[in-house]
Short mmCIF file of C-alpha atoms and ligand atoms in Angstrom, two decimals:
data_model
loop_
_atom_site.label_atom_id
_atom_site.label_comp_id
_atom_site.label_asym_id
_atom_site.label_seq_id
_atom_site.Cartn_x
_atom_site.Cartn_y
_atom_site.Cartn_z
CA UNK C 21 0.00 0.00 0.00
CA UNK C 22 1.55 3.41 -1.15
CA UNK C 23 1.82 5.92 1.21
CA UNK C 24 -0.65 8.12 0.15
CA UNK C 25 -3.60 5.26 -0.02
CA UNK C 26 -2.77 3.95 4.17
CA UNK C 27 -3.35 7.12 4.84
CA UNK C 28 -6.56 7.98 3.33
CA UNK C 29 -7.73 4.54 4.76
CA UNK C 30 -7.00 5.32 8.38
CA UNK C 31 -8.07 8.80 7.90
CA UNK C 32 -11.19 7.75 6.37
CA UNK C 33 -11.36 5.07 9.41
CA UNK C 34 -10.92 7.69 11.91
CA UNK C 35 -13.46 9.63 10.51
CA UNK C 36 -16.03 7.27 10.03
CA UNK C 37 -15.16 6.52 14.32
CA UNK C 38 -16.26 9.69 15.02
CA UNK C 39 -19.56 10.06 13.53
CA UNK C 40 -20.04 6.89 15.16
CA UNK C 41 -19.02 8.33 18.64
CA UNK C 42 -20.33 11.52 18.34
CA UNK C 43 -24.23 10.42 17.35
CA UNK C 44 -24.35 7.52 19.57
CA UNK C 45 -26.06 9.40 22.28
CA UNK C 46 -28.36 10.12 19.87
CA UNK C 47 -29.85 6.63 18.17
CA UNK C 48 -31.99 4.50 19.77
CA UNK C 49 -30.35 2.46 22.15
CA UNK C 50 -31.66 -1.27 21.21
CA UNK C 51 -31.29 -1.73 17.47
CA UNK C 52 -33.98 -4.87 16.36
CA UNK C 53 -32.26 -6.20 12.95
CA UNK C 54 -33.36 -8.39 10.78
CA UNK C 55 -30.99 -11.25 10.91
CA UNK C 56 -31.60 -12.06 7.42
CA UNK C 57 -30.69 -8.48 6.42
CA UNK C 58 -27.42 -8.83 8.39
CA UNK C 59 -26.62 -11.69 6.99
CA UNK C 60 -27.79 -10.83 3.46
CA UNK C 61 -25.07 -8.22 3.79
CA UNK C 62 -22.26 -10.04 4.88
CA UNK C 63 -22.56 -13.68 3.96
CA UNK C 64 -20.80 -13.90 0.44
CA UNK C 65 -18.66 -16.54 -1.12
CA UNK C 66 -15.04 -15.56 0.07
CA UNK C 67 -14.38 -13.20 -2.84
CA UNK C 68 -11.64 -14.80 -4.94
CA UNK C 69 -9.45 -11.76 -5.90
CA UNK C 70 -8.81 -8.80 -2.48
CA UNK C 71 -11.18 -5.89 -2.81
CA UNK C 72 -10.45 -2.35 -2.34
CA UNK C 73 -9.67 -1.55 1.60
CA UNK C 74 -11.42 1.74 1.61
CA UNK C 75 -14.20 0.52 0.52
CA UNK C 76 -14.18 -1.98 2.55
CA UNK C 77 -13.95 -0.23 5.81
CA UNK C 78 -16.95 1.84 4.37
CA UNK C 79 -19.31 -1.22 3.43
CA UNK C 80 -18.52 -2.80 7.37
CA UNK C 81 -19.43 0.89 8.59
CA UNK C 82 -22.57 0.87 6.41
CA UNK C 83 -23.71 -2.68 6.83
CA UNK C 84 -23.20 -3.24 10.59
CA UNK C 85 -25.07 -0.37 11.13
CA UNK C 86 -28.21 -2.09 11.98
CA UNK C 87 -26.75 -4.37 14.17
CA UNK C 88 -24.79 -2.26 16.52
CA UNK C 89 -26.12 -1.56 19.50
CA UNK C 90 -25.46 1.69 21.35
CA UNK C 91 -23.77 0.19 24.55
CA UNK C 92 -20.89 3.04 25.09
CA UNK C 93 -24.01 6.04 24.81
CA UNK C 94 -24.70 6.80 28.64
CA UNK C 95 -28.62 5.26 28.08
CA UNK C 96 -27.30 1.61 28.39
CA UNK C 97 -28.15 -0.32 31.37
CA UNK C 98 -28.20 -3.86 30.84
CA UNK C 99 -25.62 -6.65 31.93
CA UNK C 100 -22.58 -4.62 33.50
CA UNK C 101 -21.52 -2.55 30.64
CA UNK C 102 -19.20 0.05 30.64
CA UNK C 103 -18.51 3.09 27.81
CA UNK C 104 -14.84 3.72 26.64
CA UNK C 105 -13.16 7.12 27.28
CA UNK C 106 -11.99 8.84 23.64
CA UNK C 107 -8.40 8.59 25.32
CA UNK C 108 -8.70 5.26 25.36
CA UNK C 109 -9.98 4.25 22.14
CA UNK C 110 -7.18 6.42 21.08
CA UNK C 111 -4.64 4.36 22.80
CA UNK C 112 -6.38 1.28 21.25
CA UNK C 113 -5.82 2.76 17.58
CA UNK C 114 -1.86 3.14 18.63
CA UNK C 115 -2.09 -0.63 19.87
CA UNK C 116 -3.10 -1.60 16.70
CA UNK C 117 -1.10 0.28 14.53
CA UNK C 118 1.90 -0.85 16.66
CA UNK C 119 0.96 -4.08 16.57
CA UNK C 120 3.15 -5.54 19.57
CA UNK C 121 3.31 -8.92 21.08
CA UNK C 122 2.74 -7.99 24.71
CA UNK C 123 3.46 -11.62 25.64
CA UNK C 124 7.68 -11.01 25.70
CA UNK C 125 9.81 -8.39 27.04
CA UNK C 126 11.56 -8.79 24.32
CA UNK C 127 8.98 -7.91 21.78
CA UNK C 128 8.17 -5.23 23.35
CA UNK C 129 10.00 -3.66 25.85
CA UNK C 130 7.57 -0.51 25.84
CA UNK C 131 4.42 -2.62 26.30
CA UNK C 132 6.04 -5.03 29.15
CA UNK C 133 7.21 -1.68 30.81
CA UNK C 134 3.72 0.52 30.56
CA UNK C 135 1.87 -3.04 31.82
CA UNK C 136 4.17 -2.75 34.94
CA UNK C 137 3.16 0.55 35.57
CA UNK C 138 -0.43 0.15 35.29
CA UNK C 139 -0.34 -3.08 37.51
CA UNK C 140 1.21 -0.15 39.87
CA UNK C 141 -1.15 2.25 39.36
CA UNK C 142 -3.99 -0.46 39.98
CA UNK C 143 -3.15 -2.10 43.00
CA UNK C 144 -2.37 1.19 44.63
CA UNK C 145 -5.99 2.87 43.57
CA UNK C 146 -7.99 0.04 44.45
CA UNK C 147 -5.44 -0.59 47.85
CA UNK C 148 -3.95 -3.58 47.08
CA UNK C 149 -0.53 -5.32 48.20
CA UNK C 150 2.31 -3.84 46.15
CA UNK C 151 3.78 -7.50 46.26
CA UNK C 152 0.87 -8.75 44.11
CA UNK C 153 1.53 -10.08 40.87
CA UNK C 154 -0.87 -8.39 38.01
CA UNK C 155 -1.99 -9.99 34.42
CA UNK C 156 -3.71 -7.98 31.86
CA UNK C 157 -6.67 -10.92 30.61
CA UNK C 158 -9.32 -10.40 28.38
CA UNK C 159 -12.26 -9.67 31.04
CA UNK C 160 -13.31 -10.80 34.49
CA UNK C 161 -13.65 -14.31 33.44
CA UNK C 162 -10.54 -14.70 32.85
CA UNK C 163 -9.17 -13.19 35.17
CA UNK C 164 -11.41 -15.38 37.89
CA UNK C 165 -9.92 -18.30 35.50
CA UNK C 166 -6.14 -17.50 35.93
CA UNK C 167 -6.66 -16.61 39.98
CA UNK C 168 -8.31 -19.66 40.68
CA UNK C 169 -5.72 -21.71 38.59
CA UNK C 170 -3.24 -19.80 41.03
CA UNK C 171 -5.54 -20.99 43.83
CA UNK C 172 -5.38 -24.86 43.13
CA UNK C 173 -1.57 -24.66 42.48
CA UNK C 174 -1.37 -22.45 45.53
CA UNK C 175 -3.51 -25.38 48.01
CA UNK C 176 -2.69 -28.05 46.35
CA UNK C 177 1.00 -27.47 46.64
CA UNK C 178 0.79 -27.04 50.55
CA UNK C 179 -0.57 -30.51 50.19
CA UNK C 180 2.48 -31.81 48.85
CA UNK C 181 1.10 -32.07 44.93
CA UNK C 182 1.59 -30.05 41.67
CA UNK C 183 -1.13 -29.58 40.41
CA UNK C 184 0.72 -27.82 37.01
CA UNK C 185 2.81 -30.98 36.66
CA UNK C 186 1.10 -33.79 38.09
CA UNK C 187 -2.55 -33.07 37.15
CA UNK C 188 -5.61 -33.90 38.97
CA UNK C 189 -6.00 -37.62 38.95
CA UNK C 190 -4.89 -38.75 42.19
CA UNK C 191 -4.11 -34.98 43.54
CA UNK C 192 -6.01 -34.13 47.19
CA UNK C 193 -9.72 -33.37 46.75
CA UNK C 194 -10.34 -29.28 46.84
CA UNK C 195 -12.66 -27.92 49.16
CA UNK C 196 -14.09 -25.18 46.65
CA UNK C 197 -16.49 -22.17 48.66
CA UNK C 198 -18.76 -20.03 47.41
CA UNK C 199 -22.12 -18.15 47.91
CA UNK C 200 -24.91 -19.23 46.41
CA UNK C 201 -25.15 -15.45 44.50
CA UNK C 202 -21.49 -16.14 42.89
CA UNK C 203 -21.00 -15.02 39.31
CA UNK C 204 -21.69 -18.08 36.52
CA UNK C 205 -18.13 -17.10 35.48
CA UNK C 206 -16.92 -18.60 38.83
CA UNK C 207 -18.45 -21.80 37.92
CA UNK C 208 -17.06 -21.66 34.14
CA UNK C 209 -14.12 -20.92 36.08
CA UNK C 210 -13.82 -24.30 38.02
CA UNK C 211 -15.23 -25.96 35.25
CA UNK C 212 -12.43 -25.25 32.83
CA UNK C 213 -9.57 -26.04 35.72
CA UNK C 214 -10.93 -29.26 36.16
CA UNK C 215 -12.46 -28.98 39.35
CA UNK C 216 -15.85 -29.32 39.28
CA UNK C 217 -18.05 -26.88 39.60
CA UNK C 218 -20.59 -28.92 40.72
CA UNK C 219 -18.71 -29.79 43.73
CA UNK C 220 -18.56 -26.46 45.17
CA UNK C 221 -20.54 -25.62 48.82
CA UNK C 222 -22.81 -22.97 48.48
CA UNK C 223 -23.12 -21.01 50.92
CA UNK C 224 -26.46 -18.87 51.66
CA UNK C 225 -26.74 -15.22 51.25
CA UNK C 226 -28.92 -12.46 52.98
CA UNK C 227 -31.48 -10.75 51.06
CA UNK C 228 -28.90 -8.33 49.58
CA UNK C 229 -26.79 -11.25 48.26
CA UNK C 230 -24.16 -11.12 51.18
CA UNK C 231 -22.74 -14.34 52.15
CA UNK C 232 -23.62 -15.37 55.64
CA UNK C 233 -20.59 -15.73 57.58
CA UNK C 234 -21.85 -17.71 60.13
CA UNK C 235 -22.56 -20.24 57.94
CA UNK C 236 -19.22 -19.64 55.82
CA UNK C 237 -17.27 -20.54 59.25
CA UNK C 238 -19.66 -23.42 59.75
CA UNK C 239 -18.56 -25.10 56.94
CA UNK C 240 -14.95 -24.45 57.08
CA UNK C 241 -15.17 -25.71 60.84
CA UNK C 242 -16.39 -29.23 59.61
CA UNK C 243 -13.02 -29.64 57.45
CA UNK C 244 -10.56 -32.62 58.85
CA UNK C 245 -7.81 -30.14 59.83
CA UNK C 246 -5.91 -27.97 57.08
CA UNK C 247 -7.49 -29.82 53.77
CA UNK C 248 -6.75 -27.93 50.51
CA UNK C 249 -9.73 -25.22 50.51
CA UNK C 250 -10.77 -22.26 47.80
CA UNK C 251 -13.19 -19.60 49.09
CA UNK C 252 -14.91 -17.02 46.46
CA UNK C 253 -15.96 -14.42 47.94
CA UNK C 254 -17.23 -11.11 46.23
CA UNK C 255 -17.02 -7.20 45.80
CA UNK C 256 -20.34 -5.95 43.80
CA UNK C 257 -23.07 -8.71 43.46
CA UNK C 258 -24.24 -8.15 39.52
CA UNK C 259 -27.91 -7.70 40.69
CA UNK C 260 -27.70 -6.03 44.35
CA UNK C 261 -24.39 -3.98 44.14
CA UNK C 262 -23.59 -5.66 47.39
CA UNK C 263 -20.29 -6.79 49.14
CA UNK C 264 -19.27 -9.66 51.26
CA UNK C 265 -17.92 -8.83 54.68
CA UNK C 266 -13.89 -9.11 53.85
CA UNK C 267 -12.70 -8.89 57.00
CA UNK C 268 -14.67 -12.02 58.84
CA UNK C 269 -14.29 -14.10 55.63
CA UNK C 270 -10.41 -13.07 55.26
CA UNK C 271 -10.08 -14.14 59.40
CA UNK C 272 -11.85 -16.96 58.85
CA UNK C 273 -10.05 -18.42 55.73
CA UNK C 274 -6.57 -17.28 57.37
CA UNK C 275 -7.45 -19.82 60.36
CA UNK C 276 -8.20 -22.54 57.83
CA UNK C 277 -5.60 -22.13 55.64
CA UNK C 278 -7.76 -21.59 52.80
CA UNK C 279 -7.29 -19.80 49.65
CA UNK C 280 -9.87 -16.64 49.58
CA UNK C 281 -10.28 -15.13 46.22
CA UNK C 282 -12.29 -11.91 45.66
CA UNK C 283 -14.92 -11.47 42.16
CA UNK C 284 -14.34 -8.00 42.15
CA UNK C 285 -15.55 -7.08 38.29
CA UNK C 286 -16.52 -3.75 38.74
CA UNK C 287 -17.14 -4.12 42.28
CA UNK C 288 -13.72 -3.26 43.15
CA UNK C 289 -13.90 0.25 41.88
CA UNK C 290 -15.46 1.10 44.85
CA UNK C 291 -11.95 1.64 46.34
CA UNK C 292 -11.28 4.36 44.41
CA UNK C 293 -13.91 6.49 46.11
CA UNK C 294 -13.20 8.02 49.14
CA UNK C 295 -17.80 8.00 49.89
CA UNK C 296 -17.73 4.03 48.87
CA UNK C 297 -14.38 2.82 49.91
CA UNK C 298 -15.88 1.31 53.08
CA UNK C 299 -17.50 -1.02 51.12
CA UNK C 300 -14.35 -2.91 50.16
CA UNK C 301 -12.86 -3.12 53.85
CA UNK C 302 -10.56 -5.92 53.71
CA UNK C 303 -10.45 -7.00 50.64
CA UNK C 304 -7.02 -6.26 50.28
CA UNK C 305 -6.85 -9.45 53.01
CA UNK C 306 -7.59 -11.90 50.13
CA UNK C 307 -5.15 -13.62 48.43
CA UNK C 308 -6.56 -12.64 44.88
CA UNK C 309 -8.56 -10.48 42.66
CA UNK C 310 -10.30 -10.48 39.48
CA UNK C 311 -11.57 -7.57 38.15
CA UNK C 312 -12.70 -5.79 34.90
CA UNK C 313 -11.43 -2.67 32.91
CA UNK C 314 -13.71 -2.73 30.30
CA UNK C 315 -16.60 -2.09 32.72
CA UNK C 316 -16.51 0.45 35.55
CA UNK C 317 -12.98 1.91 34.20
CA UNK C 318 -14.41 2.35 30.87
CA UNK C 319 -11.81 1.03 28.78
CA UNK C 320 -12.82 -0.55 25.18
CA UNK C 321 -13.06 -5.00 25.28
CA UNK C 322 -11.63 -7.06 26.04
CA UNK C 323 -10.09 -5.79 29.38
CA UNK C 324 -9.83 -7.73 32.66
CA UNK C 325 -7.02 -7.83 35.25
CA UNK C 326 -6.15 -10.24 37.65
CA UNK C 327 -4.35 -9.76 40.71
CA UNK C 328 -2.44 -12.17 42.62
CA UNK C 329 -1.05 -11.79 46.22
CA UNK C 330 1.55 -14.81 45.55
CA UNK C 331 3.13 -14.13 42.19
CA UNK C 332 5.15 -17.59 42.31
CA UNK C 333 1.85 -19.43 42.81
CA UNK C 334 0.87 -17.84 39.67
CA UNK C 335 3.84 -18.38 37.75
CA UNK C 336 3.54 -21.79 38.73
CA UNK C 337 0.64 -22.31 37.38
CA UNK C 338 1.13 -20.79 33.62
CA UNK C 339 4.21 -22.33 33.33
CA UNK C 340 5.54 -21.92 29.99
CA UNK C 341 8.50 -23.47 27.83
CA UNK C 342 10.03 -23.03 24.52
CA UNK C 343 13.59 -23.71 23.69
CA UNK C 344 13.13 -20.69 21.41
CA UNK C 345 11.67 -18.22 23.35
CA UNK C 346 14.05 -15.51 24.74
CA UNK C 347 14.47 -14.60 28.17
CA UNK C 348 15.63 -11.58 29.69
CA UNK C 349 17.41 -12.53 32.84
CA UNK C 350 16.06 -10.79 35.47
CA UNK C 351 12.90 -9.81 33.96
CA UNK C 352 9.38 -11.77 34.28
CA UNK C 353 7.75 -11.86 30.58
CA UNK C 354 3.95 -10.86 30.61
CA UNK C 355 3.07 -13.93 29.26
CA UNK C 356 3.53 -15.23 33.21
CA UNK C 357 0.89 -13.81 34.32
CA UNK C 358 -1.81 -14.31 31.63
CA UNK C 359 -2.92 -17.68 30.47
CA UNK C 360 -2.24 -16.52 27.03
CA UNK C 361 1.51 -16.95 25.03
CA UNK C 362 1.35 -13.64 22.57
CA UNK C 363 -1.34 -11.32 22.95
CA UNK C 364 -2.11 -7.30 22.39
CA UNK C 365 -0.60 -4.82 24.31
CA UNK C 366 -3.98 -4.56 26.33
CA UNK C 367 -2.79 -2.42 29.73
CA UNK C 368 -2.06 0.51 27.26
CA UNK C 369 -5.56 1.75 26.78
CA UNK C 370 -6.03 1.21 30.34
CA UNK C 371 -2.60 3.07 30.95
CA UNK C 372 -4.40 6.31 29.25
CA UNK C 373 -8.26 5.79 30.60
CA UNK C 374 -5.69 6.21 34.11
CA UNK C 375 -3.30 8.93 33.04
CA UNK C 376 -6.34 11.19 31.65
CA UNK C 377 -8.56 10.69 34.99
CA UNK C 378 -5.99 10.38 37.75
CA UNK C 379 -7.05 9.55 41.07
CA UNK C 380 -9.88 12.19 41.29
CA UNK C 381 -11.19 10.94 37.77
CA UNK C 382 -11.69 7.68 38.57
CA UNK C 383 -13.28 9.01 42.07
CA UNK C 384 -15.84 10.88 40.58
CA UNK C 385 -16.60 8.43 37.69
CA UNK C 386 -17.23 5.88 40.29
CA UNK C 387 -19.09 8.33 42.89
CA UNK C 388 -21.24 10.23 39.30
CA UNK C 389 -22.37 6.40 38.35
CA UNK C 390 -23.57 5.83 41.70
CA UNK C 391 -25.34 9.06 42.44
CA UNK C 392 -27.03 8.29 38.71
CA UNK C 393 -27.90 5.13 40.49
CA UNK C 394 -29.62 6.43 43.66
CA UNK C 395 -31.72 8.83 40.85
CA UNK C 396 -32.90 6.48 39.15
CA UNK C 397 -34.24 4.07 41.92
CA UNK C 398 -35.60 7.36 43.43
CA UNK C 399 -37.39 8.30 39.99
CA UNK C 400 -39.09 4.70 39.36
CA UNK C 401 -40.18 4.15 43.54
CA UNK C 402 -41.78 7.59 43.04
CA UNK C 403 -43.44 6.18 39.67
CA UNK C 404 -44.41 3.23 41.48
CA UNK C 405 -42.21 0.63 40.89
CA UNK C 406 -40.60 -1.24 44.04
CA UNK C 407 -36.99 -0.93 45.02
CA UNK C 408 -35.72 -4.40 45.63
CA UNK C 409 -31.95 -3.47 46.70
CA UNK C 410 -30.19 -1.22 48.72
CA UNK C 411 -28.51 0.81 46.06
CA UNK C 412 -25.11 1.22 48.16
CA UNK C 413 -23.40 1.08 44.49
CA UNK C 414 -24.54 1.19 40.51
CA UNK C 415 -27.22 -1.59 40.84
CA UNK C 416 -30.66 -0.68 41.15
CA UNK C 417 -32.77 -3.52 41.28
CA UNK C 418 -37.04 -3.06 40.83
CA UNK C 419 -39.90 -5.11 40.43
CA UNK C 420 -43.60 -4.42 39.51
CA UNK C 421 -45.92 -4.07 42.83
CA UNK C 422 -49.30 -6.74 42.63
CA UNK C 423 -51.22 -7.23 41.06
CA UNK C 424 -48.49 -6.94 38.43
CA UNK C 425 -45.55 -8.80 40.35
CA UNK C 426 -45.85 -12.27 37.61
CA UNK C 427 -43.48 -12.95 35.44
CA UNK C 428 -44.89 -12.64 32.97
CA UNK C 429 -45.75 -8.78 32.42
CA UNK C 430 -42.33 -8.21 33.49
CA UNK C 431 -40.82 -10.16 30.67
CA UNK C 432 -43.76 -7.78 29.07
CA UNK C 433 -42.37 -4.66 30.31
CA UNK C 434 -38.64 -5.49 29.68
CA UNK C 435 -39.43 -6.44 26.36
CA UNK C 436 -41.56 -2.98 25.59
CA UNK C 437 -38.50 -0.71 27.34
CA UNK C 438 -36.23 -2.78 24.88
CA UNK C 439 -38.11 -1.82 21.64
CA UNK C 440 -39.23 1.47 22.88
CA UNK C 441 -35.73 2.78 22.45
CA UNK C 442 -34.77 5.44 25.16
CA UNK C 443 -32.46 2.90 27.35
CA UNK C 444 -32.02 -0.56 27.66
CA UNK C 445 -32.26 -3.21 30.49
CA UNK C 446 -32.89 -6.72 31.70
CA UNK C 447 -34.39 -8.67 34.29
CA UNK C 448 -32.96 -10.95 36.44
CA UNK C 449 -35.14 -13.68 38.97
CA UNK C 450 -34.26 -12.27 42.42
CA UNK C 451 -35.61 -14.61 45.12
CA UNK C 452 -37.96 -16.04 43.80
CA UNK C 453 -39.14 -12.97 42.11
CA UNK C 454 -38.76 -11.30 38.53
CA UNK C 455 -37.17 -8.38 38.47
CA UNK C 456 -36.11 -5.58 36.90
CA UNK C 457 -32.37 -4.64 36.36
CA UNK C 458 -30.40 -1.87 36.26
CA UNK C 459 -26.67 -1.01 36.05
CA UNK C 460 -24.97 2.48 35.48
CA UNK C 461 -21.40 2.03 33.85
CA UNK C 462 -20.60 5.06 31.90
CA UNK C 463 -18.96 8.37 32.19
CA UNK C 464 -21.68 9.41 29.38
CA UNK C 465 -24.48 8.72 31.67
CA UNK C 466 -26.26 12.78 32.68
CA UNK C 467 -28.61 13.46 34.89
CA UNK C 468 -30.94 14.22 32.25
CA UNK C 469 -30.43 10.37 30.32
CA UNK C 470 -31.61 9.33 33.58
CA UNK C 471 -34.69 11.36 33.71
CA UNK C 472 -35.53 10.62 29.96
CA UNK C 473 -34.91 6.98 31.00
CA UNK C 474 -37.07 7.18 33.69
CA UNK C 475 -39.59 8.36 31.97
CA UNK C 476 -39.41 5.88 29.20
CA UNK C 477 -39.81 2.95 31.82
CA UNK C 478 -42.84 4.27 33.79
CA UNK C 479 -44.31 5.54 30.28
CA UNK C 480 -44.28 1.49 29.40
CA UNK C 481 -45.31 1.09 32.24
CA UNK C 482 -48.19 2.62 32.43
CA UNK C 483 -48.97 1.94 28.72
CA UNK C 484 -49.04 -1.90 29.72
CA UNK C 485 -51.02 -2.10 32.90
CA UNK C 486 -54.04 -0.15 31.17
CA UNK C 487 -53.39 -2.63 28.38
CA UNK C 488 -54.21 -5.36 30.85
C1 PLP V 7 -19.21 -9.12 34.42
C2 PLP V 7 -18.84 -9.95 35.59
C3 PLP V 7 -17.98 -11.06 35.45
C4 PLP V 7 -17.47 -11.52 34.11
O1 PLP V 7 -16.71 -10.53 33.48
P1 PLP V 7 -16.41 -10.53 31.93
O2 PLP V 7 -15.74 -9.23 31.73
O3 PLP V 7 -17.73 -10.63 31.22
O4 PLP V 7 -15.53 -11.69 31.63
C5 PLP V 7 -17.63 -11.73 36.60
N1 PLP V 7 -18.10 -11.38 37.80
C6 PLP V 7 -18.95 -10.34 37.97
C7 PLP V 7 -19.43 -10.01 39.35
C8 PLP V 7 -19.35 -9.59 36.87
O5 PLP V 7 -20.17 -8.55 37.03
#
């Protein structure tokens, strides 16, 4: 490609990014394509002779259109979804262009060297041991994945076995401990690492999702002495917001020697905020984290970091050989801490979303999300609608008061907030009961989205219970 032609095509590309970003706040949130059209669009033969790129990159802008959905505009509530800050998607651009293979020090020094310093920058903001080693992963499940594997080398290993070299047939049986509200990624988790997530104890949970301690030190009081044990705890439940109580569970896992790790996905954040810090009290007792970028830090996918208090446990566990792989003495490639052998240079964007908020930033994006939360359970329990959850976070969780409380109008409701277009949520069963939910990300989310939102959902509201 001449000189000239790469760059009209990034220029063009760049351009085309923009009108993107700068109307997304203003098309309709939930986009319902027509499969068919999609794929009408995109599903030809494999053309036989390469196409021209620019017109390529305008075609994908052009067709997709339909079928992107307006998660990163501040009106998107569903799942746990985050925006991305321009100075990030920026950085992303450079990642790409550079095209680095994070994996190796020694293809690229600069990557290796600005992943260190975010790892820094982390673990201080969220107040978590220097010591702990930190591995840039694709999202929470992963990093859950690669903390846990550190987990079962970690217990196993005190039992005399390694786990990394030996396998699992034959090795000690692990104790895994969770609440019954854990994240499905937990499970996926201990699926994948061969350990069953069936086996786990579940332990119960209070009405916010909190895991009862009592019965937390119940259980690990039955064990026959120090027997290789794995307790998830976690920091934001996805429906409630809520936190376990760090500093029993920590005490109690120290006594039994057991592993405690900490689902902290966007959760975590809270430590960054001087009004919600006290949610996270001891967390920083646990022996690791998992948490997500491309959620409450608003960084673009895939970005998830884990954090391990025992960095040898977690080199242990990824171990990694190649006669042909070069070493730098002294140095610890990335690709030791991520389950992954070459990879993008993914801490950079997250390096910039840090450098252009600094400490305060990431304060008040945390403290803005959660005063956008408290508005908006306060503007649907004045419409009417009941307030399931304490909002102590960026969870708001509602429900339809009788004689509308079934199921089925709420999948009703849900479904007429979807296609009406102002916002977008889900529902969730919350014991026993369907429910509304709704989670505030983004540093594009106003005051005023809120109220439109609002609106929108008691408007739907309304329009369906005199339809019934
Ligand atoms: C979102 C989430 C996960 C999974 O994170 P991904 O980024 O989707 O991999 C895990 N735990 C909790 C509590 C979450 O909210």
């Amino acid at each position: 490609m001449t000189a000239p032609l790469l760059e009209s095509l990034l220029l063009k590309t760049a351009k085309l990014a923009n009108d993107y970003l700068q109307s997304v706040g203003e098309r309709p949130v939930a986009m319902n394509p027509d499969r068919a059209e999609l794929q009408t669009a995109f599903d030809h033969p494999l053309p036989d002779h390469g196409e021209a790129t620019e017109a390529i990159i305008e075609s994908l802008h052009n067709n997709a259109d339909p079928g992107i959905v307006a998660s990163t505009g501040g009106r998107y509530f569903g799942f746990v979804i985050g925006a991305s800050l321009p100075v990030s998607v920026a950085a992303d651009w450079l990642v790409s262009a550079w095209d680095q293979n994070a994996g190796f020090y020694v293809l690229s020094p600069a990557a290796a060297v600005i992943e260190e310093v975010t790892g820094k920058w982390i673990k201080g903001l969220l107040g978590l041991p220097a010591e702990a080693a930190v591995g840039f992963v694709t999202g929470c499940q992963m990093a859950n994945f690669l903390a846990l594997a550190s987990a079962r080398q970690a217990v196993l290993e005190q039992a005399g076995w390694d786990a990394a070299m030996q396998g699992l047939a034959g090795a000690p049986p692990i104790r895994l401990i969770t609440s019954e509200h854990a994240h499905g990624t937990i499970d996926r988790a201990f699926a994948m690492l061969g350990l069953g997530a069936k086996t786990a104890i579940r332990i119960p949970c209070d009405e916010e999702a909190r895991m009862n301690v009592d019965a937390l030190a119940n259980v690990l009081s039955n064990g026959r002495g120090m027997e290789p044990t794995i307790v998830c705890a976690q920091a934001g439940d996805v429906n409630t917001g809520a936190f376990d109580d760090f500093v029993r569970i920590a005490q109690l896992c120290k006594a039994a020697g057991a592993w405690l790790h900490v689902d902290g996905a966007f959760g975590l954040w809270a430590a960054a905020s001087n009004s919600h810090q006290h949610l996270t009290e001891g967390v920083q007792l646990a022996d690791s984290w998992a948490t997500d970028a491309h959620k409450w830090l608003n960084v673009p996918y895939d970005s998830g970091v884990v954090m391990v208090r025992h960095p040898e446990a977690m080199i242990r566990s990824t171990r990694y050989h190649g006669d042909y792989l070069v070493r730098m003495e002294d140095i610890q490639d990335p690709c030791m801490f991520t389950p992954e052998s070459s990879r993008r240079a993914r801490a950079i964007p997250l390096f910039a979303a840090l450098k252009s908020l600094g400490r305060t930033g990431v304060e008040r994006l945390v403290e803005r999300c959660c005063e956008r939360a408290r508005q908006m359970a306060h503007l649907l329990s004045e419409g009417g609608l009941f307030l399931l959850n304490d909002v102590v976070l960026n969870q708001v969780l509602v429900c339809c008061p009788p004689p509308y409380e079934n199921e089925r109008f709420h999948d009703a409701l849900i479904s007429r907030i979807q296609k009406e277009g102002t916002c977008w949520l889900g529902g969730t069963m919350w014991n026993g009961q369907k429910a509304i939910r709704i989670s505030v990300c983004s540093y594009r989310t106003t005051p005023d989205d809120i109220e439109q939102s609002a609106a929108a959902i008691l408007r739907c509201y309304e329009e369906l219970k005199a339809a019934n």
